[in-house]
mmCIF file of C-alpha atoms in Angstrom:
data_model
loop_
_atom_site.group_PDB
_atom_site.id
_atom_site.type_symbol
_atom_site.label_atom_id
_atom_site.label_comp_id
_atom_site.label_asym_id
_atom_site.label_seq_id
_atom_site.Cartn_x
_atom_site.Cartn_y
_atom_site.Cartn_z
ATOM 1 C CA GLU A 1 10.260 68.519 -9.153
ATOM 2 C CA ASP A 2 10.566 67.422 -12.784
ATOM 3 C CA GLN A 3 8.122 69.125 -15.123
ATOM 4 C CA VAL A 4 7.206 68.639 -18.762
ATOM 5 C CA THR A 5 4.967 71.055 -20.656
ATOM 6 C CA GLN A 6 3.818 70.335 -24.177
ATOM 7 C CA SER A 7 2.360 72.811 -26.617
ATOM 8 C CA PRO A 8 0.071 73.203 -28.321
ATOM 9 C CA GLU A 9 -2.488 70.955 -26.587
ATOM 10 C CA ALA A 10 -4.127 70.292 -29.924
ATOM 11 C CA LEU A 11 -3.147 70.958 -33.531
ATOM 12 C CA ARG A 12 -5.133 70.515 -36.704
ATOM 13 C CA LEU A 13 -3.194 70.504 -39.989
ATOM 14 C CA GLN A 14 -3.968 69.890 -43.605
ATOM 15 C CA GLU A 15 -2.262 66.929 -45.246
ATOM 16 C CA GLY A 16 1.195 68.075 -46.383
ATOM 17 C CA GLU A 17 1.285 71.073 -44.014
ATOM 18 C CA SER A 18 4.500 70.856 -41.974
ATOM 19 C CA SER A 19 4.661 71.989 -38.341
ATOM 20 C CA SER A 20 6.446 71.505 -35.014
ATOM 21 C CA LEU A 21 5.381 70.304 -31.583
ATOM 22 C CA ASN A 22 7.105 71.714 -28.513
ATOM 23 C CA CYS A 23 8.176 70.036 -25.278
ATOM 24 C CA SER A 24 9.612 72.273 -22.549
ATOM 25 C CA TYR A 25 11.148 70.548 -19.576
ATOM 26 C CA THR A 26 12.615 71.207 -16.163
ATOM 27 C CA VAL A 27 14.710 68.432 -14.708
ATOM 28 C CA SER A 28 17.630 68.220 -12.317
ATOM 29 C CA GLY A 29 19.986 66.640 -14.822
ATOM 30 C CA LEU A 30 18.693 64.913 -17.933
ATOM 31 C CA ARG A 31 19.356 61.241 -18.526
ATOM 32 C CA GLY A 32 17.105 61.063 -21.550
ATOM 33 C CA LEU A 33 14.168 62.697 -23.313
ATOM 34 C CA PHE A 34 11.670 60.401 -24.976
ATOM 35 C CA TRP A 35 8.974 60.904 -27.606
ATOM 36 C CA TYR A 36 6.039 58.549 -27.862
ATOM 37 C CA ARG A 37 3.014 58.329 -30.094
ATOM 38 C CA GLN A 38 -0.339 57.214 -28.679
ATOM 39 C CA ASP A 39 -3.360 56.193 -30.717
ATOM 40 C CA PRO A 40 -6.837 56.170 -29.110
ATOM 41 C CA GLY A 41 -7.364 53.171 -26.826
ATOM 42 C CA LYS A 42 -3.779 51.983 -27.180
ATOM 43 C CA GLY A 43 -0.564 52.198 -25.215
ATOM 44 C CA PRO A 44 2.150 54.720 -26.088
ATOM 45 C CA GLU A 45 4.494 53.624 -28.871
ATOM 46 C CA PHE A 46 8.162 54.593 -28.637
ATOM 47 C CA LEU A 47 9.502 56.988 -31.286
ATOM 48 C CA PHE A 48 12.810 58.550 -30.213
ATOM 49 C CA THR A 49 15.291 58.964 -27.378
ATOM 50 C CA LEU A 50 17.524 62.050 -27.165
ATOM 51 C CA TYR A 51 20.340 62.206 -24.645
ATOM 52 C CA SER A 52 22.183 65.495 -25.101
ATOM 53 C CA ALA A 53 21.631 69.015 -26.374
ATOM 54 C CA GLY A 54 22.179 69.305 -30.105
ATOM 55 C CA GLU A 55 21.164 65.733 -30.802
ATOM 56 C CA GLU A 56 18.710 65.052 -33.623
ATOM 57 C CA LYS A 57 16.928 61.884 -34.736
ATOM 58 C CA GLU A 58 14.719 61.188 -37.729
ATOM 59 C CA LYS A 59 12.164 58.573 -38.658
ATOM 60 C CA GLU A 60 10.143 58.901 -41.839
ATOM 61 C CA ARG A 61 8.308 62.248 -41.637
ATOM 62 C CA LEU A 62 9.330 62.915 -38.022
ATOM 63 C CA LYS A 63 12.448 64.629 -36.709
ATOM 64 C CA ALA A 64 13.190 65.225 -33.028
ATOM 65 C CA THR A 65 15.652 67.809 -31.743
ATOM 66 C CA LEU A 66 16.885 68.678 -28.260
ATOM 67 C CA THR A 67 18.197 71.789 -26.521
ATOM 68 C CA LYS A 68 18.980 72.297 -22.845
ATOM 69 C CA LYS A 69 15.436 73.456 -22.115
ATOM 70 C CA GLU A 70 13.181 72.024 -24.796
ATOM 71 C CA SER A 71 12.660 69.494 -27.511
ATOM 72 C CA PHE A 72 10.846 69.830 -30.805
ATOM 73 C CA LEU A 73 9.120 67.185 -32.859
ATOM 74 C CA HIS A 74 9.053 68.382 -36.442
ATOM 75 C CA ILE A 75 6.578 66.745 -38.765
ATOM 76 C CA THR A 76 7.181 67.222 -42.484
ATOM 77 C CA ALA A 77 4.444 66.801 -45.091
ATOM 78 C CA PRO A 78 2.204 64.859 -42.676
ATOM 79 C CA LYS A 79 -0.351 62.282 -43.778
ATOM 80 C CA PRO A 80 -3.689 61.426 -42.115
ATOM 81 C CA GLU A 81 -2.098 58.316 -40.564
ATOM 82 C CA ASP A 82 0.165 60.618 -38.531
ATOM 83 C CA SER A 83 -2.892 61.691 -36.536
ATOM 84 C CA ALA A 84 -2.314 60.720 -32.905
ATOM 85 C CA THR A 85 -1.373 62.146 -29.525
ATOM 86 C CA TYR A 86 2.359 62.765 -29.230
ATOM 87 C CA LEU A 87 3.831 62.478 -25.743
ATOM 88 C CA CYS A 88 7.128 63.782 -24.455
ATOM 89 C CA ALA A 89 8.782 62.370 -21.330
ATOM 90 C CA VAL A 90 11.970 63.005 -19.373
ATOM 91 C CA GLU A 91 14.081 60.754 -17.204
ATOM 92 C CA PRO A 92 16.288 62.492 -14.650
ATOM 93 C CA SER A 93 19.927 61.574 -14.348
ATOM 94 C CA GLY A 94 19.418 60.487 -10.743
ATOM 95 C CA GLY A 95 18.798 56.959 -11.960
ATOM 96 C CA GLY A 96 15.153 57.265 -12.878
ATOM 97 C CA ALA A 97 14.057 56.920 -9.288
ATOM 98 C CA ASP A 98 10.836 58.708 -10.120
ATOM 99 C CA GLY A 99 10.223 56.968 -13.405
ATOM 100 C CA LEU A 100 9.540 58.906 -16.539
ATOM 101 C CA THR A 101 7.703 62.215 -16.178
ATOM 102 C CA PHE A 102 5.296 62.648 -19.077
ATOM 103 C CA GLY A 103 3.754 65.762 -20.520
ATOM 104 C CA LYS A 104 0.044 65.804 -21.235
ATOM 105 C CA GLY A 105 0.640 65.480 -24.944
ATOM 106 C CA THR A 106 -0.240 67.227 -28.193
ATOM 107 C CA HIS A 107 -3.308 65.881 -29.954
ATOM 108 C CA LEU A 108 -2.491 66.073 -33.665
ATOM 109 C CA ILE A 109 -5.121 65.803 -36.378
ATOM 110 C CA ILE A 110 -4.129 65.659 -40.043
ATOM 111 C CA GLN A 111 -7.001 66.363 -42.387
ATOM 112 C CA PRO A 112 -6.970 64.894 -45.923
ATOM 113 C CA ASP B 1 2.344 44.652 -31.085
ATOM 114 C CA SER B 2 4.746 45.736 -28.323
ATOM 115 C CA GLY B 3 5.096 42.248 -26.855
ATOM 116 C CA VAL B 4 3.716 43.406 -23.478
ATOM 117 C CA THR B 5 0.485 41.642 -22.510
ATOM 118 C CA GLN B 6 -2.037 43.096 -20.104
ATOM 119 C CA THR B 7 -5.186 41.439 -18.808
ATOM 120 C CA PRO B 8 -8.020 42.099 -18.542
ATOM 121 C CA LYS B 9 -8.634 44.771 -21.196
ATOM 122 C CA HIS B 10 -11.700 46.086 -19.427
ATOM 123 C CA LEU B 11 -12.795 45.877 -15.810
ATOM 124 C CA ILE B 12 -16.012 47.200 -14.321
ATOM 125 C CA THR B 13 -16.445 47.070 -10.576
ATOM 126 C CA ALA B 14 -18.068 48.852 -7.667
ATOM 127 C CA THR B 15 -16.716 51.215 -5.052
ATOM 128 C CA GLY B 16 -15.030 49.470 -2.140
ATOM 129 C CA GLN B 17 -14.038 46.449 -4.183
ATOM 130 C CA ARG B 18 -10.571 45.027 -4.898
ATOM 131 C CA VAL B 19 -9.174 44.140 -8.330
ATOM 132 C CA THR B 20 -5.958 42.701 -9.727
ATOM 133 C CA LEU B 21 -4.405 43.760 -13.009
ATOM 134 C CA ARG B 22 -1.868 41.483 -14.665
ATOM 135 C CA CYS B 23 1.096 42.203 -16.916
ATOM 136 C CA SER B 24 3.501 39.971 -18.819
ATOM 137 C CA PRO B 25 6.580 41.876 -20.024
ATOM 138 C CA ARG B 26 8.365 41.436 -23.332
ATOM 139 C CA SER B 27 10.556 38.378 -23.509
ATOM 140 C CA GLY B 28 13.942 39.249 -22.009
ATOM 141 C CA ASP B 29 12.826 42.438 -20.273
ATOM 142 C CA LEU B 30 13.618 42.544 -16.563
ATOM 143 C CA SER B 31 11.996 45.837 -15.639
ATOM 144 C CA VAL B 32 8.255 46.430 -15.312
ATOM 145 C CA TYR B 33 6.530 49.757 -14.770
ATOM 146 C CA TRP B 34 2.952 50.645 -13.924
ATOM 147 C CA TYR B 35 1.353 53.900 -15.070
ATOM 148 C CA GLN B 36 -2.091 55.403 -14.577
ATOM 149 C CA GLN B 37 -3.620 57.563 -17.312
ATOM 150 C CA SER B 38 -6.596 59.825 -16.785
ATOM 151 C CA LEU B 39 -7.892 62.634 -18.976
ATOM 152 C CA ASP B 40 -6.948 65.406 -16.568
ATOM 153 C CA GLN B 41 -3.674 64.054 -15.147
ATOM 154 C CA GLY B 42 -2.091 62.404 -18.152
ATOM 155 C CA LEU B 43 0.304 59.508 -17.624
ATOM 156 C CA GLN B 44 1.340 59.189 -13.978
ATOM 157 C CA PHE B 45 4.124 56.859 -12.853
ATOM 158 C CA LEU B 46 3.045 54.472 -10.102
ATOM 159 C CA ILE B 47 5.814 51.964 -9.453
ATOM 160 C CA GLN B 48 8.734 50.098 -11.033
ATOM 161 C CA TYR B 49 10.150 46.630 -10.453
ATOM 162 C CA TYR B 50 13.435 45.271 -11.693
ATOM 163 C CA ASN B 51 14.102 41.541 -11.632
ATOM 164 C CA GLY B 52 11.643 40.996 -8.804
ATOM 165 C CA GLU B 53 12.681 43.908 -6.607
ATOM 166 C CA GLU B 54 10.945 47.252 -6.173
ATOM 167 C CA ARG B 55 13.116 49.846 -7.916
ATOM 168 C CA ALA B 56 11.214 53.117 -7.757
ATOM 169 C CA LYS B 57 7.929 54.385 -6.409
ATOM 170 C CA GLY B 58 5.906 57.263 -7.767
ATOM 171 C CA ASN B 59 2.456 58.584 -6.953
ATOM 172 C CA ILE B 60 1.051 55.270 -5.852
ATOM 173 C CA LEU B 61 -1.699 55.328 -3.240
ATOM 174 C CA GLU B 62 -1.423 53.208 -0.098
ATOM 175 C CA ARG B 63 -4.553 51.349 -1.270
ATOM 176 C CA PHE B 64 -2.558 50.140 -4.276
ATOM 177 C CA SER B 65 0.205 47.551 -4.232
ATOM 178 C CA ALA B 66 2.202 45.643 -6.791
ATOM 179 C CA GLN B 67 4.664 42.815 -7.098
ATOM 180 C CA GLN B 68 6.846 41.135 -9.683
ATOM 181 C CA PHE B 69 7.033 37.366 -9.615
ATOM 182 C CA PRO B 70 10.006 35.074 -10.352
ATOM 183 C CA ASP B 71 8.747 34.535 -13.906
ATOM 184 C CA LEU B 72 8.874 38.365 -14.228
ATOM 185 C CA HIS B 73 5.164 38.899 -14.708
ATOM 186 C CA SER B 74 3.688 41.604 -12.504
ATOM 187 C CA GLU B 75 0.396 42.283 -10.798
ATOM 188 C CA LEU B 76 -1.094 45.568 -9.630
ATOM 189 C CA ASN B 77 -3.613 45.258 -6.813
ATOM 190 C CA LEU B 78 -6.116 48.052 -6.270
ATOM 191 C CA SER B 79 -8.265 47.911 -3.143
ATOM 192 C CA SER B 80 -11.025 49.941 -1.483
ATOM 193 C CA LEU B 81 -11.746 51.339 -4.919
ATOM 194 C CA GLU B 82 -13.141 54.843 -5.302
ATOM 195 C CA LEU B 83 -14.827 56.522 -8.255
ATOM 196 C CA GLY B 84 -11.660 58.536 -8.858
ATOM 197 C CA ASP B 85 -9.655 55.389 -9.463
ATOM 198 C CA SER B 86 -11.386 54.958 -12.810
ATOM 199 C CA ALA B 87 -8.626 55.279 -15.410
ATOM 200 C CA LEU B 88 -6.500 53.445 -17.934
ATOM 201 C CA TYR B 89 -3.731 51.466 -16.272
ATOM 202 C CA PHE B 90 -0.694 50.712 -18.387
ATOM 203 C CA CYS B 91 2.122 48.320 -17.842
ATOM 204 C CA ALA B 92 5.427 48.864 -19.597
ATOM 205 C CA SER B 93 8.659 46.918 -19.719
ATOM 206 C CA SER B 94 12.276 47.568 -20.599
ATOM 207 C CA VAL B 95 15.421 45.518 -20.834
ATOM 208 C CA GLU B 96 17.265 47.691 -18.316
ATOM 209 C CA ALA B 97 16.289 49.652 -15.210
ATOM 210 C CA GLY B 98 16.557 53.077 -16.838
ATOM 211 C CA GLY B 99 17.870 55.159 -19.681
ATOM 212 C CA VAL B 100 16.133 53.124 -22.339
ATOM 213 C CA GLU B 101 12.791 53.153 -24.061
ATOM 214 C CA LEU B 102 9.737 51.599 -22.476
ATOM 215 C CA PHE B 103 7.405 49.261 -24.335
ATOM 216 C CA PHE B 104 3.800 49.678 -23.282
ATOM 217 C CA GLY B 105 0.955 47.212 -23.201
ATOM 218 C CA SER B 106 -2.494 48.098 -24.498
ATOM 219 C CA GLY B 107 -3.765 48.874 -21.014
ATOM 220 C CA THR B 108 -6.602 47.907 -18.694
ATOM 221 C CA GLN B 109 -9.582 50.252 -18.650
ATOM 222 C CA LEU B 110 -10.916 50.307 -15.089
ATOM 223 C CA SER B 111 -14.364 51.677 -14.438
ATOM 224 C CA VAL B 112 -15.471 52.040 -10.818
ATOM 225 C CA LEU B 113 -19.221 52.557 -10.506
#
């Protein structure tokens, strides 16, 4: 069974204080690993897709990396508007027959 | 705005009742997914349709059913509702059946009293 574990569950940072969010996964063959951002009362918003170990992608203050067992979402010099819940999800290489498996997310708060 | 439209935004009903949630995917997207989000379980995959056909089924209860119509909009039917069915229900769409990002609607908040 595919599993995704995110840590920490919650993280409070000062504005400008860089940190990393972790996503550990177990999947029988990885088709893709996805990062989403979710604001309260809204649907998840797509951030990145990573397909193979060693791949990295960047967008503004966010950088996602992937190894064979985990992914990291690095946030550099965050601003209060980066406060949100960040979700990680995996799609198995068996054709996505089970849909995406999501972790429970990391609730990130950036204090001014 | 993701381009995925879900109605209604809020739904309050009683136990034992039946409700229908509606989703219009992004223009051009053929695949529609339904997810349930609760505080303790997180986002749980329910079911996927691709171009009108059921593609994949997740943890969907027998009391729940869905379909995708020829115009590609989808409906999720929830019947014999229980208190535990209270949750946020999201619809998402994608251009292909897998391997690509999903675009989520803003959800329907279902409260069963």
